[in-house]
GROMACS .gro file of C-alpha atoms in nm:
model
  130
    1UNK     CA    1   1.741  -1.354  -0.975
    2UNK     CA    2   1.571  -1.039  -1.107
    3UNK     CA    3   1.719  -0.743  -0.907
    4UNK     CA    4   1.465  -0.469  -1.065
    5UNK     CA    5   1.164  -0.696  -0.926
    6UNK     CA    6   1.337  -0.752  -0.610
    7UNK     CA    7   1.366  -0.389  -0.582
    8UNK     CA    8   1.001  -0.333  -0.645
    9UNK     CA    9   0.927  -0.590  -0.387
   10UNK     CA   10   1.165  -0.385  -0.131
   11UNK     CA   11   1.004  -0.073  -0.222
   12UNK     CA   12   0.637  -0.219  -0.158
   13UNK     CA   13   0.756  -0.352   0.182
   14UNK     CA   14   0.912  -0.006   0.281
   15UNK     CA   15   0.569   0.178   0.144
   16UNK     CA   16   0.348  -0.063   0.328
   17UNK     CA   17   0.560  -0.024   0.646
   18UNK     CA   18   0.581   0.364   0.628
   19UNK     CA   19   0.195   0.371   0.540
   20UNK     CA   20   0.080   0.184   0.878
   21UNK     CA   21   0.358   0.332   1.109
   22UNK     CA   22   0.285   0.705   0.970
   23UNK     CA   23  -0.087   0.646   0.956
   24UNK     CA   24  -0.108   0.521   1.336
   25UNK     CA   25   0.114   0.840   1.429
   26UNK     CA   26  -0.047   1.129   1.232
   27UNK     CA   27  -0.396   0.984   1.198
   28UNK     CA   28  -0.558   0.728   1.447
   29UNK     CA   29  -0.353   0.831   1.743
   30UNK     CA   30  -0.565   1.132   1.797
   31UNK     CA   31  -0.863   0.934   1.751
   32UNK     CA   32  -0.760   0.657   2.005
   33UNK     CA   33  -0.898   0.685   2.356
   34UNK     CA   34  -0.795   0.351   2.486
   35UNK     CA   35  -0.730  -0.008   2.336
   36UNK     CA   36  -0.581  -0.085   2.014
   37UNK     CA   37  -0.861   0.037   1.779
   38UNK     CA   38  -0.955   0.382   1.762
   39UNK     CA   39  -1.294   0.460   1.867
   40UNK     CA   40  -1.328   0.861   1.899
   41UNK     CA   41  -1.501   1.028   1.601
   42UNK     CA   42  -1.662   1.357   1.564
   43UNK     CA   43  -2.017   1.454   1.448
   44UNK     CA   44  -1.892   1.372   1.093
   45UNK     CA   45  -1.726   1.046   1.180
   46UNK     CA   46  -1.910   0.802   1.445
   47UNK     CA   47  -1.732   0.524   1.600
   48UNK     CA   48  -1.805   0.273   1.343
   49UNK     CA   49  -1.692   0.500   1.087
   50UNK     CA   50  -1.358   0.541   1.264
   51UNK     CA   51  -1.328   0.168   1.300
   52UNK     CA   52  -1.366   0.070   0.942
   53UNK     CA   53  -1.139   0.355   0.858
   54UNK     CA   54  -0.869   0.227   1.067
   55UNK     CA   55  -0.921  -0.149   0.936
   56UNK     CA   56  -0.922  -0.032   0.574
   57UNK     CA   57  -0.600   0.171   0.644
   58UNK     CA   58  -0.423  -0.136   0.758
   59UNK     CA   59  -0.588  -0.365   0.488
   60UNK     CA   60  -0.397  -0.144   0.231
   61UNK     CA   61  -0.074  -0.226   0.398
   62UNK     CA   62  -0.163  -0.589   0.434
   63UNK     CA   63  -0.214  -0.602   0.069
   64UNK     CA   64   0.106  -0.398  -0.018
   65UNK     CA   65   0.277  -0.675   0.169
   66UNK     CA   66   0.108  -0.946  -0.010
   67UNK     CA   67   0.217  -0.770  -0.337
   68UNK     CA   68   0.552  -0.724  -0.232
   69UNK     CA   69   0.581  -1.097  -0.111
   70UNK     CA   70   0.490  -1.206  -0.455
   71UNK     CA   71   0.742  -0.980  -0.644
   72UNK     CA   72   1.006  -1.090  -0.430
   73UNK     CA   73   0.908  -1.443  -0.475
   74UNK     CA   74   0.918  -1.386  -0.863
   75UNK     CA   75   1.238  -1.204  -0.820
   76UNK     CA   76   1.418  -1.500  -0.649
   77UNK     CA   77   1.238  -1.787  -0.843
   78UNK     CA   78   1.373  -1.930  -1.168
   79UNK     CA   79   1.217  -1.743  -1.475
   80UNK     CA   80   0.902  -1.912  -1.582
   81UNK     CA   81   0.686  -1.730  -1.830
   82UNK     CA   82   0.346  -1.819  -1.690
   83UNK     CA   83   0.170  -1.771  -1.422
   84UNK     CA   84   0.479  -1.522  -1.321
   85UNK     CA   85   0.382  -1.297  -1.631
   86UNK     CA   86   0.018  -1.274  -1.549
   87UNK     CA   87   0.061  -1.210  -1.187
   88UNK     CA   88   0.344  -0.934  -1.271
   89UNK     CA   89   0.106  -0.764  -1.503
   90UNK     CA   90  -0.155  -0.773  -1.251
   91UNK     CA   91   0.055  -0.629  -0.994
   92UNK     CA   92   0.198  -0.356  -1.225
   93UNK     CA   93  -0.155  -0.267  -1.304
   94UNK     CA   94  -0.264  -0.236  -0.931
   95UNK     CA   95   0.034  -0.018  -0.838
   96UNK     CA   96  -0.014   0.227  -1.109
   97UNK     CA   97  -0.388   0.236  -1.060
   98UNK     CA   98  -0.319   0.318  -0.692
   99UNK     CA   99  -0.020   0.558  -0.773
  100UNK     CA  100  -0.276   0.747  -0.992
  101UNK     CA  101  -0.542   0.744  -0.742
  102UNK     CA  102  -0.327   0.886  -0.467
  103UNK     CA  103  -0.182   1.153  -0.709
  104UNK     CA  104  -0.540   1.236  -0.821
  105UNK     CA  105  -0.696   1.230  -0.475
  106UNK     CA  106  -0.435   1.434  -0.277
  107UNK     CA  107  -0.303   1.641  -0.548
  108UNK     CA  108   0.035   1.502  -0.521
  109UNK     CA  109   0.074   1.599  -0.166
  110UNK     CA  110   0.087   1.231  -0.026
  111UNK     CA  111   0.449   1.071  -0.126
  112UNK     CA  112   0.262   0.723  -0.155
  113UNK     CA  113   0.174   0.803  -0.541
  114UNK     CA  114   0.553   0.809  -0.578
  115UNK     CA  115   0.669   0.483  -0.438
  116UNK     CA  116   0.373   0.306  -0.583
  117UNK     CA  117   0.470   0.460  -0.926
  118UNK     CA  118   0.860   0.365  -0.868
  119UNK     CA  119   0.723  -0.004  -0.778
  120UNK     CA  120   0.534  -0.045  -1.071
  121UNK     CA  121   0.821   0.086  -1.306
  122UNK     CA  122   1.078  -0.140  -1.129
  123UNK     CA  123   0.828  -0.451  -1.177
  124UNK     CA  124   0.770  -0.340  -1.566
  125UNK     CA  125   1.143  -0.345  -1.648
  126UNK     CA  126   1.210  -0.626  -1.439
  127UNK     CA  127   0.935  -0.825  -1.639
  128UNK     CA  128   1.120  -0.774  -1.960
  129UNK     CA  129   1.322  -1.094  -1.830
  130UNK     CA  130   1.007  -1.332  -1.812
   0.00000   0.00000   0.00000
């Protein structure tokens, strides 16, 4: 077992869970009249924009859970150099790029950049064993 990779996977699971839950409470609750999909926009955001924003928001969480599942599966599997090493490099690069994007876009005010960075560092440190 690779505890650092397992830690990276757990960080990703928690990040995705918080992302969806907090987004629903802080953003989409105010845009929802009835039903699960928010439809209330403004002159700037029409209903179709709000719908795709909501879907894209939760797509990020789904992809975060997918990356977490890959990290956890690699952490719990016997060490094999390929394709695990390649998958880890892709996951680390995606997490680092996501961290940089959120840091830049929010000027560091959104905590997501930090959790993505922590996951990337844990995965990078854990990848040394593969």
